[in-house]
């Protein structure tokens, strides 16, 4: 639940309207450019703090770090909803990202330590499902609740706080959820158990002086995380797929909101929210029922590889979907969105499993912190680059090679293909048990 509250963001589906209301974009085609920077500010903040947060979780425990993280969601997400201009939105998202470094790595470590080895795939599947659902349902909430005075004039007045701050309602809703998660988290058990030895304990001295015990101790010395190739290689795959997923999330909402003349779908924020809500339900069903079965039979590497390849196929159909209309468009879009989100989250789950198997408990928080830092840098690049590329693509509707949004989806597929390639040897290493 803590990871779910951290992943919730109402920004995605209403990003175009938010930037438009700030009146900072001079042209309609420039909206995606500015929306990308609001999205990447969160990831930049998280990249700066994830490693230190992982180290703190290894030293002081997972629970206190998680509690501080969920509390930060309540504060800064509320402030984001009350943003008066573009720069206030940037700063509040950046601060939210800085404190959210407290959640990403420690929660994954917590999930692994709560379950026995044979059920760790289910634990990490639940984590990635929460992450995926947060990224889907958060924008869906934004689509349904943003601009309430405009969408539901009979319930909300233009003179009320919801008329002055048209995006505060979805942010308040998510902050309330995060507050409830914080209260519930007060009762979760701590999974990190540090055992201190008394230097004057005779039995400890006996073990210390035993040459055989010293050999074992040397073998068990902490290995440098940066020299741990199974960890580093799985982290690279994780970063590539995370970069793609973040860019896709940004582009999907921009593309769906974009006018038909630019190759978009001309959907309203509420219609985008409906698509994302259905995708979230499909993701939840698959991840909690079928993923662990597939992982046990095929292993995380094969599942990640297959899902990456299928994602390329699904994403290739998006430019064709934009040419449809009516029921055909609705059916094709909903089906493709569910499939894409299920496949994307499955690739992330596989890399979660590989990373946490590559280290012991005493280094798991730090390892996940490094992973979150690298991933956050990639995700900071993702929305900004996606916004720039999307804005550029809308200005080249008459190009002879991959005109309009065709170029956007082609670039997304190139990133996916690189991620799939990295799942093969000798690029990807796996720890031998």
CSV table of C-alpha atoms in Angstrom, one decimal:
chain,number,residue,atom,x,y,z
A,1,UNK,CA,0.0,0.0,0.0
A,2,UNK,CA,2.9,2.4,0.7
A,3,UNK,CA,4.3,1.8,-2.8
A,4,UNK,CA,0.8,2.3,-4.2
A,5,UNK,CA,0.5,5.6,-2.5
A,6,UNK,CA,3.9,6.6,-3.7
A,7,UNK,CA,3.1,5.7,-7.3
A,8,UNK,CA,-0.2,7.6,-7.5
A,9,UNK,CA,0.1,10.8,-9.4
A,10,UNK,CA,-2.8,12.6,-11.0
A,11,UNK,CA,-0.5,14.5,-13.4
A,12,UNK,CA,-0.4,12.1,-16.4
A,13,UNK,CA,-3.9,12.3,-18.0
A,14,UNK,CA,-4.4,16.0,-17.1
A,15,UNK,CA,-0.9,17.1,-18.0
A,16,UNK,CA,-1.9,18.9,-21.2
A,17,UNK,CA,-4.7,20.8,-19.5
A,18,UNK,CA,-2.5,21.7,-16.5
A,19,UNK,CA,0.2,23.2,-18.7
A,20,UNK,CA,-2.4,24.9,-20.8
A,21,UNK,CA,-3.9,26.5,-17.6
A,22,UNK,CA,-0.5,27.8,-16.6
A,23,UNK,CA,-0.4,29.7,-19.9
A,24,UNK,CA,3.3,29.1,-20.4
A,25,UNK,CA,3.1,27.3,-23.8
A,26,UNK,CA,2.9,29.8,-26.7
A,27,UNK,CA,1.7,27.2,-29.2
A,28,UNK,CA,-0.5,24.1,-28.8
A,29,UNK,CA,2.4,21.9,-30.1
A,30,UNK,CA,4.6,23.2,-27.2
A,31,UNK,CA,2.4,21.8,-24.4
A,32,UNK,CA,4.2,18.4,-24.4
A,33,UNK,CA,7.5,20.1,-24.1
A,34,UNK,CA,6.6,21.8,-20.8
A,35,UNK,CA,4.7,18.8,-19.5
A,36,UNK,CA,7.8,16.7,-19.8
A,37,UNK,CA,9.7,18.9,-17.4
A,38,UNK,CA,7.1,18.8,-14.7
A,39,UNK,CA,7.2,15.0,-15.0
A,40,UNK,CA,11.0,14.7,-14.9
A,41,UNK,CA,11.4,17.0,-11.9
A,42,UNK,CA,10.0,14.3,-9.6
A,43,UNK,CA,12.5,11.7,-10.9
A,44,UNK,CA,15.4,14.1,-10.6
A,45,UNK,CA,14.6,14.7,-6.9
A,46,UNK,CA,14.4,10.9,-6.3
A,47,UNK,CA,17.7,10.3,-8.1
A,48,UNK,CA,19.5,12.6,-5.6
A,49,UNK,CA,18.3,10.8,-2.5
A,50,UNK,CA,17.7,7.1,-3.3
A,51,UNK,CA,21.2,5.9,-2.4
A,52,UNK,CA,21.4,7.6,1.0
A,53,UNK,CA,17.8,6.5,1.8
A,54,UNK,CA,18.8,2.9,1.0
A,55,UNK,CA,21.8,3.2,3.4
A,56,UNK,CA,19.5,4.6,6.1
A,57,UNK,CA,17.1,1.7,5.6
A,58,UNK,CA,20.0,-0.8,6.1
A,59,UNK,CA,21.1,1.0,9.2
A,60,UNK,CA,18.0,2.1,11.0
A,61,UNK,CA,15.4,-0.2,9.5
A,62,UNK,CA,12.8,-0.3,6.8
A,63,UNK,CA,9.8,0.9,8.8
A,64,UNK,CA,10.9,4.4,9.9
A,65,UNK,CA,12.1,5.2,6.4
A,66,UNK,CA,8.8,4.0,4.9
A,67,UNK,CA,6.8,6.1,7.4
A,68,UNK,CA,8.7,9.3,6.6
A,69,UNK,CA,8.2,8.6,2.8
A,70,UNK,CA,4.5,8.2,3.0
A,71,UNK,CA,4.1,11.3,5.2
A,72,UNK,CA,6.0,13.3,2.5
A,73,UNK,CA,3.4,12.2,-0.1
A,74,UNK,CA,0.6,13.7,2.0
A,75,UNK,CA,2.5,17.1,2.3
A,76,UNK,CA,4.0,17.7,-1.1
A,77,UNK,CA,1.3,16.1,-3.2
A,78,UNK,CA,-1.2,18.5,-1.5
A,79,UNK,CA,1.1,21.4,-2.3
A,80,UNK,CA,1.3,20.3,-5.9
A,81,UNK,CA,-2.4,20.5,-6.2
A,82,UNK,CA,-2.3,24.1,-5.0
A,83,UNK,CA,0.3,25.1,-7.5
A,84,UNK,CA,-0.2,28.7,-8.8
A,85,UNK,CA,2.2,28.5,-11.7
A,86,UNK,CA,4.6,26.3,-13.7
A,87,UNK,CA,7.6,26.8,-11.4
A,88,UNK,CA,5.6,26.0,-8.2
A,89,UNK,CA,4.5,22.8,-9.8
A,90,UNK,CA,8.2,22.0,-10.7
A,91,UNK,CA,9.4,22.7,-7.2
A,92,UNK,CA,6.7,20.7,-5.4
A,93,UNK,CA,7.2,17.7,-7.7
A,94,UNK,CA,11.0,17.9,-7.1
A,95,UNK,CA,10.5,18.0,-3.3
A,96,UNK,CA,8.1,15.0,-3.5
A,97,UNK,CA,10.7,13.1,-5.5
A,98,UNK,CA,13.5,13.9,-3.0
A,99,UNK,CA,11.5,12.4,-0.1
A,100,UNK,CA,10.2,9.5,-2.2
A,101,UNK,CA,13.7,8.1,-2.4
A,102,UNK,CA,12.7,6.9,1.1
A,103,UNK,CA,10.1,4.5,-0.4
A,104,UNK,CA,11.3,2.9,-3.6
A,105,UNK,CA,14.3,0.8,-2.4
A,106,UNK,CA,13.3,0.1,1.2
A,107,UNK,CA,9.9,-1.2,0.1
A,108,UNK,CA,11.3,-3.7,-2.3
A,109,UNK,CA,13.8,-4.9,0.3
A,110,UNK,CA,10.9,-5.1,2.8
A,111,UNK,CA,8.8,-7.2,0.4
A,112,UNK,CA,11.6,-9.7,-0.2
A,113,UNK,CA,12.3,-10.1,3.5
A,114,UNK,CA,8.6,-10.7,4.4
A,115,UNK,CA,8.3,-13.7,2.1
A,116,UNK,CA,10.1,-17.0,2.0
A,117,UNK,CA,12.4,-17.6,-1.0
A,118,UNK,CA,9.9,-19.6,-3.0
A,119,UNK,CA,7.4,-16.8,-2.8
A,120,UNK,CA,9.7,-13.9,-3.5
A,121,UNK,CA,8.4,-13.6,-7.1
A,122,UNK,CA,4.9,-13.1,-5.7
A,123,UNK,CA,6.1,-10.5,-3.3
A,124,UNK,CA,8.0,-8.5,-6.0
A,125,UNK,CA,5.1,-9.0,-8.4
A,126,UNK,CA,2.8,-7.3,-5.8
A,127,UNK,CA,5.3,-4.4,-5.5
A,128,UNK,CA,5.5,-3.9,-9.3
A,129,UNK,CA,1.8,-4.3,-9.6
A,130,UNK,CA,1.3,-1.5,-7.0
A,131,UNK,CA,3.8,0.6,-8.9
A,132,UNK,CA,2.0,-0.1,-12.2
A,133,UNK,CA,-1.5,0.4,-10.9
A,134,UNK,CA,-0.3,3.7,-9.2
A,135,UNK,CA,1.0,4.9,-12.6
A,136,UNK,CA,-2.3,3.9,-14.2
A,137,UNK,CA,-5.0,4.7,-11.6
A,138,UNK,CA,-3.2,8.0,-10.5
A,139,UNK,CA,-3.7,9.6,-14.0
A,140,UNK,CA,-7.2,8.0,-14.1
A,141,UNK,CA,-8.1,9.8,-10.9
A,142,UNK,CA,-6.6,13.0,-12.4
A,143,UNK,CA,-8.8,12.5,-15.5
A,144,UNK,CA,-12.0,12.0,-13.5
A,145,UNK,CA,-11.4,14.6,-10.8
A,146,UNK,CA,-9.3,17.4,-12.5
A,147,UNK,CA,-11.2,20.6,-13.2
A,148,UNK,CA,-14.2,19.6,-11.2
A,149,UNK,CA,-15.9,23.0,-11.5
A,150,UNK,CA,-15.8,22.5,-15.3
A,151,UNK,CA,-16.6,18.8,-15.4
A,152,UNK,CA,-19.2,18.8,-12.6
A,153,UNK,CA,-20.6,22.4,-12.4
A,154,UNK,CA,-23.7,21.2,-10.4
A,155,UNK,CA,-21.4,19.9,-7.6
A,156,UNK,CA,-18.5,22.4,-7.6
A,157,UNK,CA,-18.7,26.1,-8.0
A,158,UNK,CA,-16.2,28.2,-9.9
A,159,UNK,CA,-15.8,30.4,-6.9
A,160,UNK,CA,-14.8,27.6,-4.6
A,161,UNK,CA,-11.3,26.3,-3.9
A,162,UNK,CA,-11.8,23.7,-6.6
A,163,UNK,CA,-12.6,26.4,-9.1
A,164,UNK,CA,-9.5,28.4,-8.2
A,165,UNK,CA,-7.2,25.3,-8.0
A,166,UNK,CA,-8.7,23.0,-10.7
A,167,UNK,CA,-6.2,20.2,-9.9
A,168,UNK,CA,-6.3,20.2,-6.1
A,169,UNK,CA,-9.2,17.7,-5.9
A,170,UNK,CA,-7.3,14.7,-7.3
A,171,UNK,CA,-4.3,15.6,-5.3
A,172,UNK,CA,-6.3,15.8,-2.1
A,173,UNK,CA,-7.8,12.4,-2.9
A,174,UNK,CA,-4.4,10.8,-3.2
A,175,UNK,CA,-3.1,12.7,-0.2
A,176,UNK,CA,-5.9,11.3,1.9
A,177,UNK,CA,-5.1,7.8,0.7
A,178,UNK,CA,-1.4,8.3,1.6
A,179,UNK,CA,-2.4,9.5,5.0
A,180,UNK,CA,-4.4,6.4,5.6
A,181,UNK,CA,-1.5,4.3,4.4
A,182,UNK,CA,0.8,6.1,6.9
A,183,UNK,CA,-1.5,5.3,9.8
A,184,UNK,CA,-1.8,1.6,8.8
A,185,UNK,CA,2.0,1.4,8.4
A,186,UNK,CA,2.5,2.3,12.1
A,187,UNK,CA,1.6,-1.4,12.8
A,188,UNK,CA,3.8,-3.1,10.2
A,189,UNK,CA,6.6,-5.2,11.6
A,190,UNK,CA,10.3,-4.3,11.1
A,191,UNK,CA,12.1,-6.9,8.9
A,192,UNK,CA,15.7,-5.7,9.4
A,193,UNK,CA,17.2,-7.4,12.5
A,194,UNK,CA,20.7,-6.3,13.5
A,195,UNK,CA,22.5,-8.5,16.0
A,196,UNK,CA,25.2,-6.9,18.1
A,197,UNK,CA,28.0,-8.9,19.7
A,198,UNK,CA,29.6,-8.3,23.1
A,199,UNK,CA,33.4,-8.0,22.6
A,200,UNK,CA,33.9,-9.6,26.0
A,201,UNK,CA,31.7,-12.6,25.2
A,202,UNK,CA,34.0,-15.7,25.5
A,203,UNK,CA,32.1,-17.7,22.9
A,204,UNK,CA,32.5,-14.8,20.4
A,205,UNK,CA,36.3,-14.7,21.2
A,206,UNK,CA,36.5,-18.4,20.6
A,207,UNK,CA,34.9,-18.1,17.2
A,208,UNK,CA,37.0,-15.1,16.4
A,209,UNK,CA,40.2,-17.0,17.1
A,210,UNK,CA,39.2,-20.1,15.0
A,211,UNK,CA,41.0,-20.1,11.6
A,212,UNK,CA,38.2,-22.0,9.9
A,213,UNK,CA,35.7,-19.4,11.1
A,214,UNK,CA,38.0,-16.6,9.8
A,215,UNK,CA,37.9,-18.2,6.4
A,216,UNK,CA,34.1,-18.3,6.4
A,217,UNK,CA,34.1,-14.7,7.6
A,218,UNK,CA,36.3,-13.6,4.7
A,219,UNK,CA,34.1,-15.3,2.2
A,220,UNK,CA,31.1,-13.6,3.7
A,221,UNK,CA,32.7,-10.1,3.7
A,222,UNK,CA,30.5,-7.5,2.0
A,223,UNK,CA,31.2,-7.5,-1.7
A,224,UNK,CA,31.3,-4.1,-3.4
A,225,UNK,CA,27.9,-3.6,-5.0
A,226,UNK,CA,29.5,-1.8,-8.0
A,227,UNK,CA,31.6,-5.0,-8.7
A,228,UNK,CA,28.5,-7.3,-8.4
A,229,UNK,CA,27.9,-7.9,-12.1
A,230,UNK,CA,24.6,-9.8,-11.7
A,231,UNK,CA,23.3,-6.8,-9.8
A,232,UNK,CA,24.7,-4.2,-12.1
A,233,UNK,CA,23.6,-5.9,-15.3
A,234,UNK,CA,20.1,-6.5,-14.1
A,235,UNK,CA,20.0,-2.8,-13.0
A,236,UNK,CA,20.9,-1.7,-16.5
A,237,UNK,CA,18.0,-3.8,-17.9
A,238,UNK,CA,15.8,-2.2,-15.3
A,239,UNK,CA,16.9,1.3,-16.2
A,240,UNK,CA,16.3,0.7,-19.9
A,241,UNK,CA,12.8,-0.6,-19.4
A,242,UNK,CA,12.0,2.1,-16.8
A,243,UNK,CA,13.1,4.8,-19.3
A,244,UNK,CA,10.8,3.3,-21.9
A,245,UNK,CA,7.9,2.9,-19.5
A,246,UNK,CA,8.1,6.5,-18.2
A,247,UNK,CA,8.4,7.9,-21.7
A,248,UNK,CA,5.4,5.7,-22.8
A,249,UNK,CA,3.3,6.9,-19.9
A,250,UNK,CA,4.0,10.5,-20.7
A,251,UNK,CA,3.4,10.1,-24.5
A,252,UNK,CA,0.2,8.0,-24.1
A,253,UNK,CA,-1.7,10.8,-22.4
A,254,UNK,CA,-0.3,13.5,-24.7
A,255,UNK,CA,-1.1,11.4,-27.7
A,256,UNK,CA,-4.6,10.6,-26.5
A,257,UNK,CA,-5.3,14.3,-25.7
A,258,UNK,CA,-3.8,15.5,-29.0
A,259,UNK,CA,-6.1,16.7,-31.8
A,260,UNK,CA,-6.8,14.3,-34.7
A,261,UNK,CA,-5.0,16.6,-37.1
A,262,UNK,CA,-1.8,15.9,-35.3
A,263,UNK,CA,-2.3,12.1,-35.3
A,264,UNK,CA,-3.9,12.0,-31.8
A,265,UNK,CA,-7.2,10.7,-30.6
A,266,UNK,CA,-8.8,14.0,-29.3
A,267,UNK,CA,-9.8,12.3,-26.1
A,268,UNK,CA,-10.9,14.2,-23.0
A,269,UNK,CA,-9.1,13.8,-19.7
A,270,UNK,CA,-12.1,11.7,-18.4
A,271,UNK,CA,-11.9,9.4,-21.5
A,272,UNK,CA,-8.2,8.9,-20.9
A,273,UNK,CA,-8.9,8.2,-17.3
A,274,UNK,CA,-11.4,5.5,-18.3
A,275,UNK,CA,-8.8,3.8,-20.5
A,276,UNK,CA,-6.2,3.9,-17.7
A,277,UNK,CA,-8.6,2.6,-15.1
A,278,UNK,CA,-9.5,-0.5,-17.2
A,279,UNK,CA,-5.7,-1.1,-17.8
A,280,UNK,CA,-5.2,-1.0,-14.1
A,281,UNK,CA,-7.8,-3.7,-13.5
A,282,UNK,CA,-6.3,-5.9,-16.2
A,283,UNK,CA,-2.8,-5.4,-14.7
A,284,UNK,CA,-4.0,-6.3,-11.2
A,285,UNK,CA,-5.6,-9.6,-12.4
A,286,UNK,CA,-2.6,-10.7,-14.4
A,287,UNK,CA,0.1,-9.8,-11.9
A,288,UNK,CA,-1.5,-11.4,-8.9
A,289,UNK,CA,-2.8,-14.5,-10.6
A,290,UNK,CA,-0.6,-15.4,-13.6
A,291,UNK,CA,2.8,-13.8,-13.3
A,292,UNK,CA,4.1,-15.9,-10.4
A,293,UNK,CA,3.1,-19.0,-12.2
A,294,UNK,CA,4.9,-17.9,-15.4
A,295,UNK,CA,8.0,-16.9,-13.4
A,296,UNK,CA,8.2,-20.3,-11.6
A,297,UNK,CA,8.0,-22.2,-14.8
A,298,UNK,CA,10.1,-20.0,-17.1
A,299,UNK,CA,12.3,-17.9,-14.8
A,300,UNK,CA,12.4,-14.1,-14.5
A,301,UNK,CA,14.9,-13.7,-17.4
A,302,UNK,CA,12.7,-15.6,-20.0
A,303,UNK,CA,9.5,-13.9,-18.8
A,304,UNK,CA,11.2,-10.4,-19.1
A,305,UNK,CA,12.5,-11.2,-22.6
A,306,UNK,CA,9.2,-12.5,-23.9
A,307,UNK,CA,7.2,-9.6,-22.5
A,308,UNK,CA,9.7,-7.1,-24.0
A,309,UNK,CA,9.3,-8.7,-27.4
A,310,UNK,CA,5.5,-8.7,-27.2
A,311,UNK,CA,5.6,-5.0,-26.1
A,312,UNK,CA,7.3,-4.1,-29.4
A,313,UNK,CA,4.6,-5.8,-31.3
A,314,UNK,CA,1.8,-4.1,-29.4
A,315,UNK,CA,3.3,-0.7,-29.5
A,316,UNK,CA,3.7,-1.0,-33.3
A,317,UNK,CA,-0.1,-1.0,-33.6
A,318,UNK,CA,-0.6,2.4,-32.0
A,319,UNK,CA,-0.2,4.6,-35.2
A,320,UNK,CA,-2.8,2.3,-36.8
A,321,UNK,CA,-5.2,2.6,-33.9
A,322,UNK,CA,-5.2,6.4,-34.4
A,323,UNK,CA,-6.7,5.9,-37.9
A,324,UNK,CA,-9.8,4.1,-36.4
A,325,UNK,CA,-13.0,5.6,-35.0
A,326,UNK,CA,-16.1,4.7,-33.1
A,327,UNK,CA,-16.4,1.2,-31.5
A,328,UNK,CA,-13.4,-0.1,-33.4
A,329,UNK,CA,-11.2,2.6,-31.9
A,330,UNK,CA,-12.5,2.0,-28.4
A,331,UNK,CA,-12.0,-1.8,-28.5
A,332,UNK,CA,-8.5,-1.5,-30.1
A,333,UNK,CA,-7.3,1.2,-27.7
A,334,UNK,CA,-8.5,-0.5,-24.5
A,335,UNK,CA,-7.1,-3.9,-25.6
A,336,UNK,CA,-3.7,-2.4,-26.6
A,337,UNK,CA,-3.5,-0.4,-23.4
A,338,UNK,CA,-4.2,-3.4,-21.1
A,339,UNK,CA,-1.7,-5.6,-23.0
A,340,UNK,CA,1.0,-2.9,-23.0
A,341,UNK,CA,0.7,-2.1,-19.3
A,342,UNK,CA,0.7,-5.8,-18.3
A,343,UNK,CA,3.7,-6.5,-20.5
A,344,UNK,CA,5.6,-3.4,-19.2
A,345,UNK,CA,5.0,-4.2,-15.6
A,346,UNK,CA,6.0,-7.8,-16.1
A,347,UNK,CA,9.4,-6.7,-17.5
A,348,UNK,CA,9.9,-4.6,-14.4
A,349,UNK,CA,8.9,-7.4,-12.0
A,350,UNK,CA,11.5,-9.7,-13.6
A,351,UNK,CA,14.3,-7.2,-13.1
A,352,UNK,CA,13.2,-6.6,-9.5
A,353,UNK,CA,13.6,-10.3,-8.8
A,354,UNK,CA,17.0,-10.5,-10.4
A,355,UNK,CA,18.3,-7.4,-8.4
A,356,UNK,CA,17.1,-8.7,-5.0
A,357,UNK,CA,18.5,-12.2,-5.6
A,358,UNK,CA,21.9,-10.7,-6.4
A,359,UNK,CA,22.6,-9.4,-2.9
A,360,UNK,CA,22.2,-10.4,0.8
A,361,UNK,CA,19.9,-8.8,3.3
A,362,UNK,CA,22.6,-6.6,4.8
A,363,UNK,CA,23.1,-4.9,1.4
A,364,UNK,CA,19.6,-5.0,0.0
A,365,UNK,CA,18.5,-1.5,1.0
A,366,UNK,CA,21.7,0.1,-0.4
A,367,UNK,CA,21.4,-2.1,-3.6
A,368,UNK,CA,17.8,-1.0,-4.2
A,369,UNK,CA,18.8,2.6,-3.4
A,370,UNK,CA,21.5,2.5,-6.1
A,371,UNK,CA,19.0,0.9,-8.5
A,372,UNK,CA,16.4,3.6,-7.7
A,373,UNK,CA,18.9,6.4,-8.3
A,374,UNK,CA,19.9,5.0,-11.7
A,375,UNK,CA,16.3,4.3,-12.6
A,376,UNK,CA,15.2,7.8,-11.4
A,377,UNK,CA,17.9,9.4,-13.7
A,378,UNK,CA,16.5,7.5,-16.6
A,379,UNK,CA,12.9,8.3,-15.6
A,380,UNK,CA,13.9,12.0,-15.3
A,381,UNK,CA,15.2,11.9,-18.8
A,382,UNK,CA,12.1,10.0,-20.0
A,383,UNK,CA,9.3,12.5,-19.6
A,384,UNK,CA,11.4,15.5,-20.7
A,385,UNK,CA,12.7,13.7,-23.8
A,386,UNK,CA,9.2,12.3,-24.5
A,387,UNK,CA,7.7,15.7,-24.3
A,388,UNK,CA,10.3,17.2,-26.6
A,389,UNK,CA,10.1,14.4,-29.1
A,390,UNK,CA,6.3,14.4,-29.1
A,391,UNK,CA,6.2,18.2,-29.6
A,392,UNK,CA,8.8,17.8,-32.5
A,393,UNK,CA,6.8,15.0,-34.1
A,394,UNK,CA,3.6,17.1,-34.2
A,395,UNK,CA,5.5,19.6,-36.3
A,396,UNK,CA,6.5,17.1,-39.0
A,397,UNK,CA,3.2,15.8,-40.2
A,398,UNK,CA,4.3,15.9,-43.8
A,399,UNK,CA,7.6,14.2,-43.4
A,400,UNK,CA,8.4,11.5,-45.9
A,401,UNK,CA,9.9,9.1,-43.3
A,402,UNK,CA,7.7,8.2,-40.3
A,403,UNK,CA,5.6,11.3,-40.2
A,404,UNK,CA,3.9,12.7,-37.1
A,405,UNK,CA,3.5,10.4,-34.1
A,406,UNK,CA,4.8,7.4,-36.0
A,407,UNK,CA,8.3,8.6,-35.2
A,408,UNK,CA,7.5,8.8,-31.5
A,409,UNK,CA,6.3,5.1,-31.3
A,410,UNK,CA,9.3,4.0,-33.5
A,411,UNK,CA,11.7,5.6,-31.0
A,412,UNK,CA,9.9,4.0,-28.1
A,413,UNK,CA,10.3,0.6,-29.8
A,414,UNK,CA,14.0,1.2,-30.4
A,415,UNK,CA,14.5,1.7,-26.6
A,416,UNK,CA,12.5,-1.5,-26.0
A,417,UNK,CA,14.6,-3.5,-28.5
A,418,UNK,CA,17.8,-2.4,-26.6
A,419,UNK,CA,16.3,-3.6,-23.4
A,420,UNK,CA,15.4,-7.0,-24.9
A,421,UNK,CA,18.9,-7.3,-26.3
A,422,UNK,CA,20.4,-6.8,-22.9
A,423,UNK,CA,18.5,-9.8,-21.5
A,424,UNK,CA,20.8,-12.1,-23.4
A,425,UNK,CA,24.3,-13.3,-22.5
A,426,UNK,CA,27.0,-12.0,-22.1
A,427,UNK,CA,25.2,-8.7,-21.2
A,428,UNK,CA,23.0,-10.1,-18.4
A,429,UNK,CA,24.5,-12.0,-15.5
A,430,UNK,CA,22.6,-14.1,-12.9
A,431,UNK,CA,23.7,-15.0,-9.4
A,432,UNK,CA,24.5,-18.7,-8.9
A,433,UNK,CA,23.0,-20.1,-5.7
